[in-house]
CSV table of C-alpha atoms and ligand atoms in Angstrom, one decimal:
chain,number,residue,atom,x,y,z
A,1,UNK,CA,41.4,79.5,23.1
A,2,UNK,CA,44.5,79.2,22.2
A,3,UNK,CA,48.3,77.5,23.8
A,4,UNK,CA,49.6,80.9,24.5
A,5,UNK,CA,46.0,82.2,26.0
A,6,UNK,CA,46.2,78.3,28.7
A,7,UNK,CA,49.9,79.6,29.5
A,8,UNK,CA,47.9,82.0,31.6
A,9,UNK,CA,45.7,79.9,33.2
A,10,UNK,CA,48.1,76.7,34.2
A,11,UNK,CA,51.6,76.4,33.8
A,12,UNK,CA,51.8,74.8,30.3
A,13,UNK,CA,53.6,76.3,27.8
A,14,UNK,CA,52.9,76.1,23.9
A,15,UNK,CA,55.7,74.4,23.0
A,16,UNK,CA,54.9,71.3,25.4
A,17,UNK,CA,51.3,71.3,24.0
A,18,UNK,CA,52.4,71.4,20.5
A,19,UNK,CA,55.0,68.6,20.8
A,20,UNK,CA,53.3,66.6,22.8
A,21,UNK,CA,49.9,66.5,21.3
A,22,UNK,CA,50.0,68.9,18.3
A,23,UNK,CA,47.3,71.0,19.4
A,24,UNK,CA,47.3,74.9,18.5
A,25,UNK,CA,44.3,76.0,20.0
A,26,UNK,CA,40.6,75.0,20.9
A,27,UNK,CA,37.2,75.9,20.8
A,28,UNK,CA,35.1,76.4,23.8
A,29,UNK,CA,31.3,77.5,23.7
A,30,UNK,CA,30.1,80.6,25.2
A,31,UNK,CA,28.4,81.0,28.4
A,32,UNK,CA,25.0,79.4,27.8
A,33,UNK,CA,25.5,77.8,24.6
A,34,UNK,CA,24.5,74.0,25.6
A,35,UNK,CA,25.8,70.9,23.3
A,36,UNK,CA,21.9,70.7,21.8
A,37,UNK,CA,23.1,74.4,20.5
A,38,UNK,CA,26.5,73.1,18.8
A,39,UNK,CA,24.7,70.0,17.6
A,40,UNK,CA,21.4,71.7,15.9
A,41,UNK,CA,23.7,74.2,14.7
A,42,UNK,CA,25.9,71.4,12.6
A,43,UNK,CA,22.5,69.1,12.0
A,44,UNK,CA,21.2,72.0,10.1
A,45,UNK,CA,24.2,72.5,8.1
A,46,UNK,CA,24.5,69.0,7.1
A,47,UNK,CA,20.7,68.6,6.1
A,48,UNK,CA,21.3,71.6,3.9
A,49,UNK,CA,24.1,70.1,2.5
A,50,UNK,CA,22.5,66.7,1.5
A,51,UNK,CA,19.6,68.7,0.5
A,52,UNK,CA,17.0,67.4,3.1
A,53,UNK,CA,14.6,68.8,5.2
A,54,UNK,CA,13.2,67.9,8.7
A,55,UNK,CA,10.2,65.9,6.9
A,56,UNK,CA,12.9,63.8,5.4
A,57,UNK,CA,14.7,62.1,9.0
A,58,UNK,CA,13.1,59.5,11.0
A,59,UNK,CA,16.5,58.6,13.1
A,60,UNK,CA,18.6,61.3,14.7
A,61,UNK,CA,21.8,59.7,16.9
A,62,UNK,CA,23.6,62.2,19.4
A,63,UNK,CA,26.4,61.3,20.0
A,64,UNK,CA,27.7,62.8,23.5
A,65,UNK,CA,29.2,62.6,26.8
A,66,UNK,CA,28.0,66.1,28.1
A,67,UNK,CA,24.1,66.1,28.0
A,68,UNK,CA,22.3,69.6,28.5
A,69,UNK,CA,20.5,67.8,31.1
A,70,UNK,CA,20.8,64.3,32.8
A,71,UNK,CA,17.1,63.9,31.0
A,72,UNK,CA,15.8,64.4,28.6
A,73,UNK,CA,18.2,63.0,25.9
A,74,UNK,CA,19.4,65.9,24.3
A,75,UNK,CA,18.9,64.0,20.9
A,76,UNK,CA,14.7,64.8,21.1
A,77,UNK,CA,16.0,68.7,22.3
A,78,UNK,CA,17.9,68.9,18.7
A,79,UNK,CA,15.0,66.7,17.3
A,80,UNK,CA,12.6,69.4,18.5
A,81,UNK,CA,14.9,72.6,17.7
A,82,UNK,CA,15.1,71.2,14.1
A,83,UNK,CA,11.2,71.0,13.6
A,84,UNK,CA,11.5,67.3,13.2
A,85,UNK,CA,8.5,65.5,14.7
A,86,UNK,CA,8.7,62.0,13.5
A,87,UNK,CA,10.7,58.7,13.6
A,88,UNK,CA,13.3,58.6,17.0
A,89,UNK,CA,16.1,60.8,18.7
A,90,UNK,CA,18.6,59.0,21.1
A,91,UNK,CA,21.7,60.0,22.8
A,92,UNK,CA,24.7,57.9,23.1
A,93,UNK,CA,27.1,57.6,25.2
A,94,UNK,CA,30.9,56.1,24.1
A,95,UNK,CA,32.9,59.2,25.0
A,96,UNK,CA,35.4,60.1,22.2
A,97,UNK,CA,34.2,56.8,20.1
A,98,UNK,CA,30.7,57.9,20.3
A,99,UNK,CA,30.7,58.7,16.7
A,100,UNK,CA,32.3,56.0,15.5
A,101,UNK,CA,29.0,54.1,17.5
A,102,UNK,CA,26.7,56.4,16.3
A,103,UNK,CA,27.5,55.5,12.3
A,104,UNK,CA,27.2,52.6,13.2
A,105,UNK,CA,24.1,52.0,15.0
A,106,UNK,CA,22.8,53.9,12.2
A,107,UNK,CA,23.8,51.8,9.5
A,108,UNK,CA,22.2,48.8,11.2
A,109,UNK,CA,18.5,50.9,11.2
A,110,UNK,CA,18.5,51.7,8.4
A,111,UNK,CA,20.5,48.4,6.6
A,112,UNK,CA,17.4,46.5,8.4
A,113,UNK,CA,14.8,49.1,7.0
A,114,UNK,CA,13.5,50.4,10.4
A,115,UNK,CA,14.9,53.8,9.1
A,116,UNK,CA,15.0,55.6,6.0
A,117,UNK,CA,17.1,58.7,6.6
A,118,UNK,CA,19.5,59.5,9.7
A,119,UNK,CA,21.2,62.3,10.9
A,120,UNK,CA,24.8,61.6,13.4
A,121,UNK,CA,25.7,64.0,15.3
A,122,UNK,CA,29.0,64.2,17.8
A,123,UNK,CA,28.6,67.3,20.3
A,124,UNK,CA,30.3,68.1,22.9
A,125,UNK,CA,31.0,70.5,25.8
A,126,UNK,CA,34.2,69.1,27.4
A,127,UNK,CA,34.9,72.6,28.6
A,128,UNK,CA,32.2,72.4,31.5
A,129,UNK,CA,33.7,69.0,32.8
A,130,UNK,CA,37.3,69.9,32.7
A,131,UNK,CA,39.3,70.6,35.6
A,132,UNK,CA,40.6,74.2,34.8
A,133,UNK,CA,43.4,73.4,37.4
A,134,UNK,CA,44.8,70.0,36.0
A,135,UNK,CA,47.1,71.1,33.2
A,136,UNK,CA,47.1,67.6,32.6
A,137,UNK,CA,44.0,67.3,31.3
A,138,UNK,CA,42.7,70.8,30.1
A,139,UNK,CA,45.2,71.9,27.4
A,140,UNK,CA,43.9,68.8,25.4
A,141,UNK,CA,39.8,68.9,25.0
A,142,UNK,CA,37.5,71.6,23.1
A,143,UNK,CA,34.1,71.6,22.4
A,144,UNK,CA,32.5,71.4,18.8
A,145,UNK,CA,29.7,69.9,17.0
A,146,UNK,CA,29.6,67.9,13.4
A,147,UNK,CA,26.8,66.0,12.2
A,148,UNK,CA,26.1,63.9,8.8
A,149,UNK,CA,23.0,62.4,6.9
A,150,UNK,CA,23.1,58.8,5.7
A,151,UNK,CA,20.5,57.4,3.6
A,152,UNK,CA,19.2,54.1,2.9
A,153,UNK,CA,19.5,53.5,-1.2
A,154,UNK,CA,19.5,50.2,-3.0
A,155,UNK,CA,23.0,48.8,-3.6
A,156,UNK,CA,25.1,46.2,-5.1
A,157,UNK,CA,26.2,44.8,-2.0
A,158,UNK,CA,29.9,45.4,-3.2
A,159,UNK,CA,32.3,48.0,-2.2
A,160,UNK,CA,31.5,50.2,-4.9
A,161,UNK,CA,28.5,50.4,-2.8
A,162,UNK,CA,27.7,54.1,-1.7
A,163,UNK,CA,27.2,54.2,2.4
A,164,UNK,CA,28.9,52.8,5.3
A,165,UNK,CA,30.2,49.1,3.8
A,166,UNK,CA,31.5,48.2,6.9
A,167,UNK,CA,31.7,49.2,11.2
A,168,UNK,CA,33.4,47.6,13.9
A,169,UNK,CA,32.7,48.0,17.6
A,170,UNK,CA,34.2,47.2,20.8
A,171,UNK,CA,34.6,48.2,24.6
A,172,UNK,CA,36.2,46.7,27.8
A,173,UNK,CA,35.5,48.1,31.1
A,174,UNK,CA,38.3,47.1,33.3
A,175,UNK,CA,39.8,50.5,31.9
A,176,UNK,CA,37.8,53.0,33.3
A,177,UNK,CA,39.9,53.9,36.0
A,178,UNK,CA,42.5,55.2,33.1
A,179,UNK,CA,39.9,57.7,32.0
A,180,UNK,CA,36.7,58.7,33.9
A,181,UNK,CA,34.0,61.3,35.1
A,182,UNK,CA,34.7,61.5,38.8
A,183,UNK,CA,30.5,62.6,39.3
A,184,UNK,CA,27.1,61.4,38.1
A,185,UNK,CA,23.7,61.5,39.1
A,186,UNK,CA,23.5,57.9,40.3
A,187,UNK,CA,26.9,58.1,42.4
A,188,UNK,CA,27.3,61.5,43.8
A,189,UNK,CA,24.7,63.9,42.3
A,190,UNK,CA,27.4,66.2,40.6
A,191,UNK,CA,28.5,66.1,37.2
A,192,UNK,CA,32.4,65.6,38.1
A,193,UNK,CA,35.7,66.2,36.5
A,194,UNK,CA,37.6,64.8,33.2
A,195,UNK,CA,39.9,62.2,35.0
A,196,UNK,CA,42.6,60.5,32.4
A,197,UNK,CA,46.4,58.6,33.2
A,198,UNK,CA,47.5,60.3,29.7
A,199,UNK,CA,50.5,57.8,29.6
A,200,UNK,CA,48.3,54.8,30.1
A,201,UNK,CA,45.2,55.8,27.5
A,202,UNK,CA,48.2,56.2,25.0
A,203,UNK,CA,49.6,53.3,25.8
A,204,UNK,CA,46.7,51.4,24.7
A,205,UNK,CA,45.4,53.3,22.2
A,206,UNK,CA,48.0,52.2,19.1
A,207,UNK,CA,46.9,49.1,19.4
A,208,UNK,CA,43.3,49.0,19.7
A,209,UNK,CA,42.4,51.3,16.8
A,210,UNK,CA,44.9,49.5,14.4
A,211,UNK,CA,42.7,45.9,15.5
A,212,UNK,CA,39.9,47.6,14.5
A,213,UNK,CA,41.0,48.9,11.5
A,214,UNK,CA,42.5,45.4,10.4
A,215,UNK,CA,38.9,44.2,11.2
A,216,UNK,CA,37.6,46.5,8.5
A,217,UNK,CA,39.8,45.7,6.2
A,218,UNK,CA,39.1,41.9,6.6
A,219,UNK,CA,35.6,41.6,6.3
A,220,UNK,CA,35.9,44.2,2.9
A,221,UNK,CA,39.1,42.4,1.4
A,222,UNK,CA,40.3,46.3,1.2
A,223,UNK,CA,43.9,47.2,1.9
A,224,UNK,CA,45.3,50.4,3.6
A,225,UNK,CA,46.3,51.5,-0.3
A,226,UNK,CA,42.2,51.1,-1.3
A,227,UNK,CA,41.9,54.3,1.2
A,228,UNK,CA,41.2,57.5,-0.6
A,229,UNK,CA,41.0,59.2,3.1
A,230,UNK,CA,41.6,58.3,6.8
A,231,UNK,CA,39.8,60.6,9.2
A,232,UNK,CA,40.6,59.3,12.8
A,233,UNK,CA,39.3,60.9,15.7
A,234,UNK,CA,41.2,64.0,16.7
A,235,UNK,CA,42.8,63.4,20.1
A,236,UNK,CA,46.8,63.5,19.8
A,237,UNK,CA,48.6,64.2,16.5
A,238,UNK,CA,51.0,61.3,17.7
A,239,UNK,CA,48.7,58.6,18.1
A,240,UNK,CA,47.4,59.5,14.9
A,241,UNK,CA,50.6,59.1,13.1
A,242,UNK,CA,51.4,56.3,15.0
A,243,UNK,CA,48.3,54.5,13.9
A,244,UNK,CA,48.9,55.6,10.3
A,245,UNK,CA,52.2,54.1,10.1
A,246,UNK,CA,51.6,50.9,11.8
A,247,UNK,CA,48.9,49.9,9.0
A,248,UNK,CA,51.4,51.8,6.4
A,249,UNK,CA,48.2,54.4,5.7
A,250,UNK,CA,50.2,57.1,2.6
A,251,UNK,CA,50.7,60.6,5.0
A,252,UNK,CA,48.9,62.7,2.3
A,253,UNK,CA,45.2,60.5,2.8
A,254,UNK,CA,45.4,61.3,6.5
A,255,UNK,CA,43.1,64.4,7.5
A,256,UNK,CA,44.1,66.4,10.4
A,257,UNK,CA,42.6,68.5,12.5
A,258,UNK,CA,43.4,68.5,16.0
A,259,UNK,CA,45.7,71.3,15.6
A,260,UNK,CA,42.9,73.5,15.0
A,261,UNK,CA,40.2,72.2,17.7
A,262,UNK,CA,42.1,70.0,19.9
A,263,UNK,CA,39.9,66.7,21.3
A,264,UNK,CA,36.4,67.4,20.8
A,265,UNK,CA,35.5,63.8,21.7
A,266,UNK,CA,32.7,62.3,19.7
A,267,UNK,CA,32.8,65.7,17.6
A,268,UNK,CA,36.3,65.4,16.7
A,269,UNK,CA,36.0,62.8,13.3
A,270,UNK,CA,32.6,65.1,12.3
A,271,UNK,CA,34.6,67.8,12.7
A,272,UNK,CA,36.9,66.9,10.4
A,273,UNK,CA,35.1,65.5,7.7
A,274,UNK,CA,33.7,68.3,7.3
A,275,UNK,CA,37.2,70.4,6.9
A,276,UNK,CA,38.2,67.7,4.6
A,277,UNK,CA,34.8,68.2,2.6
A,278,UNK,CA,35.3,72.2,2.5
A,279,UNK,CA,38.8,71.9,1.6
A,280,UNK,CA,37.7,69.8,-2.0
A,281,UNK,CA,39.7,66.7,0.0
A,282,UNK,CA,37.0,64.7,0.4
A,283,UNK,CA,34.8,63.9,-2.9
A,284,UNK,CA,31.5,61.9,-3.6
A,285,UNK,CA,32.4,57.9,-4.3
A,286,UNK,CA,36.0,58.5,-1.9
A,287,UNK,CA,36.6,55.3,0.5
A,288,UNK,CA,37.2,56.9,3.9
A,289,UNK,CA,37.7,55.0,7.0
A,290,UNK,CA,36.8,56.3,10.5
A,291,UNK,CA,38.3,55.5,13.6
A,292,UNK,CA,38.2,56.6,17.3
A,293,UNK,CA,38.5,55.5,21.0
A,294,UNK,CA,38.2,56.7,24.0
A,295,UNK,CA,37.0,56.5,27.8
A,296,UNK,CA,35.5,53.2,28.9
A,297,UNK,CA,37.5,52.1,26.8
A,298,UNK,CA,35.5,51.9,23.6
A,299,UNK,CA,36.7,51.6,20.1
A,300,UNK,CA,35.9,51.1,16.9
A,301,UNK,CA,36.0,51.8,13.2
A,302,UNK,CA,34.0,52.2,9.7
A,303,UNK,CA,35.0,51.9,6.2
A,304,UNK,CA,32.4,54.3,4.1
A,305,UNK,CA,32.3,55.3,0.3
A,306,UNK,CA,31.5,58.9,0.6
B,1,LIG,N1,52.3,71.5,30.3
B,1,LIG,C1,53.5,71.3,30.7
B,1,LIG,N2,53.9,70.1,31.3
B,1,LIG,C2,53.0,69.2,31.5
B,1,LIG,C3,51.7,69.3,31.1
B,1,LIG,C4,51.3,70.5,30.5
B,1,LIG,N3,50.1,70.8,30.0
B,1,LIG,N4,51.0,68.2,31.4
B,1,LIG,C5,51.9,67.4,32.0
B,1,LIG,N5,53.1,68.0,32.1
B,1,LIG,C6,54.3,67.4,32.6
B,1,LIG,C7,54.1,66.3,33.6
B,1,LIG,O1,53.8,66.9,34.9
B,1,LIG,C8,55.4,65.6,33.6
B,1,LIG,O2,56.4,66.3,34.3
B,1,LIG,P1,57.4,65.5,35.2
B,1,LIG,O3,58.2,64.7,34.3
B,1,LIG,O4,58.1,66.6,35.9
B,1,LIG,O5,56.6,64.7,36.2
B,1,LIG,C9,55.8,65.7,32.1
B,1,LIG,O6,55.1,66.8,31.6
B,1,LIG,C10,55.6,64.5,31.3
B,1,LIG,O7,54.2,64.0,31.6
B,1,LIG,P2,53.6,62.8,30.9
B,1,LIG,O8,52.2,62.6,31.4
B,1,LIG,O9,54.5,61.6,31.1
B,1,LIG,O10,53.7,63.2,29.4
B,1,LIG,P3,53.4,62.4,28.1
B,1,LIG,O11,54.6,62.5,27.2
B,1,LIG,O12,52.8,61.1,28.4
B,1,LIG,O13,52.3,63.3,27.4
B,1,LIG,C11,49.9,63.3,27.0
B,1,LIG,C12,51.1,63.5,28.0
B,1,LIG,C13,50.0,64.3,25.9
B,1,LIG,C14,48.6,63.4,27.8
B,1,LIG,C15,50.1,61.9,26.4
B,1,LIG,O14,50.2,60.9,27.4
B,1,LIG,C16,49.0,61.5,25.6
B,1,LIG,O15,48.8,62.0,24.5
B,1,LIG,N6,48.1,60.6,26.0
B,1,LIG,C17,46.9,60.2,25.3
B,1,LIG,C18,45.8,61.0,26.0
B,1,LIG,C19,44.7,61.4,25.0
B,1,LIG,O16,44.9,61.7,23.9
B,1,LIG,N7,43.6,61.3,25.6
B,1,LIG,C20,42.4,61.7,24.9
B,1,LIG,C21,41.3,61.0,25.4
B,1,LIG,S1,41.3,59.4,24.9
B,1,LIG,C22,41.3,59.5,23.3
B,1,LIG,O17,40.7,60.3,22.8
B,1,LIG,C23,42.1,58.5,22.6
């Protein structure tokens, strides 16, 4: 879906989109094609591309904030689509930082030994909880699906360590109100509407990702200029930049992709890892550092050698 084809649904036009956010167009599933679709869909491709099999995962992490269904997790629905019928699926829920979480949790399974081999996945269906009316909040959200396999290997506890070497996590409630579900099972038995104060998420947003970025870079002892790559998560070409420039990040590391697929929420920094690894950006042994936030609010961040 593109600027020009949401000019003739709200009144928007492209050029506001693009200036504002940077945003070409967006991807949104077709009717019937459910987040567990989008996400075995990319699981499958990253398994092939690490060269595993569904004997090989014991942990599978879906991260999402549109379920198929209020239960079950959608995590066991991929779990069970991908013939995988060992270890644990979960869902999580951290809205656009859900990935960010998901690597994370991951990490700690499988840096403690209670997993061997995991699969993250970010999927998402904003398009069902958007309000097609609110031009405020529909030109900037897609859906989309990326997923990756992490493995627990022996290392040198260094950062020429392959893996995730670091992750940092936080949320504070008192925001919600600045970006929300208005519906839930629990409160009014309807799945509800993308809510967001654009202004005020952006105000906040500079300055929580570059804390948790610093925090990466403190407990590694790695600077900005140690970066081969910074993938943040895809919401709003200006916050990216902004980001990137407060912690003097180089322009040419910092992969881009919202132009192409607009927020995708937890899929967004999937999403583009895996344009930067099709483009030849992204190589084996590359430090790369992850960052999102979103509703909540949560935040956080990872350094990992690819
Ligand atoms: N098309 C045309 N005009 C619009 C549109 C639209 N789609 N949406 C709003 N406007 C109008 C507003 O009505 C307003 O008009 P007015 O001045 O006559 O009242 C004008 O544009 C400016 O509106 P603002 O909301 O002040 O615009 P702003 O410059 O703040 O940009 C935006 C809005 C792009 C949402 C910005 O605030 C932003 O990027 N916020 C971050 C939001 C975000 O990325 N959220 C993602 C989820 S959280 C996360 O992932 C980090």
């Amino acid at each position: 879906m593109t600027n020009a084809d949401l000019e003739k649904i709200v009144d928007t036009s492209d050029d506001w989109i693009v200036q504002r956010t940077g945003i070409r167009q967006r991807h949104i599933a077709a009717e019937g094609e459910t987040t567990s679709m989008l996400a075995t869909k990319a699981a499958k491709a990253a398994m092939d591309n690490a060269g595993v099999g569904p004997a090989d995962i014991d942990l599978i992490i879906l991260a999402t904030a549109t379920p198929d269904y209020t239960f079950p997790a959608t995590a066991t629905q991929v779990q069970a689509a991908l013939g995988i019928h060992q270890g644990v699926a979960f869902d999580l829920q951290a809205v656009c930082s859900g990935f960010v979480f998901g690597v994370s949790t991951a990490d700690k399974f499988l840096t403690t030994g209670s997993a061997k081999r995991a699969l993250v996945i970010g999927a998402e269906t904003f398009s069902r909880i958007l309000d097609w009316n609110d031009r405020t909040t529909c030109v900037l959200f897609g859906d989309g699906a990326g997923a990756i396999v992490l493995e627990a290997q022996e290392g040198e506890g260094t950062t020429a360590d392959r893996g995730v070497l670091t992750s940092h996590l936080r949320s504070d409630g008192r925001h919600r109100e600045k970006l929300y579900v208005d519906g839930g099972p629990s409160s009014t038995q309807t799945v509800g509407h993308l809510r967001m104060s654009g202004r005020e998420v952006f105000r906040h947003a500079v300055g929580m990702v570059t804390d948790v970025m610093r925090d990466a870079f403190e407990a590694t002892g790695l600077t900005a200029k140690d970066l081969d790559w910074f993938v943040p998560h895809q919401a709003n070409m200006r916050i990216i930049d902004a980001s990137a420039e407060k912690l003097g990040i180089p322009p040419q590391t910092i992969i881009k992709t919202v132009d192409r697929h607009g927020n995708t929420s937890a899929a967004s920094i999937p999403l583009a890892l895996a344009a930067a690894c099709a483009d030849g950006k992204i190589k084996r042994g590359d430090l790369v550092m992850i960052e999102a936030m979103g509703g909540g609010f949560t935040w956080g961040s990872a350094i990992i050698r690819w």
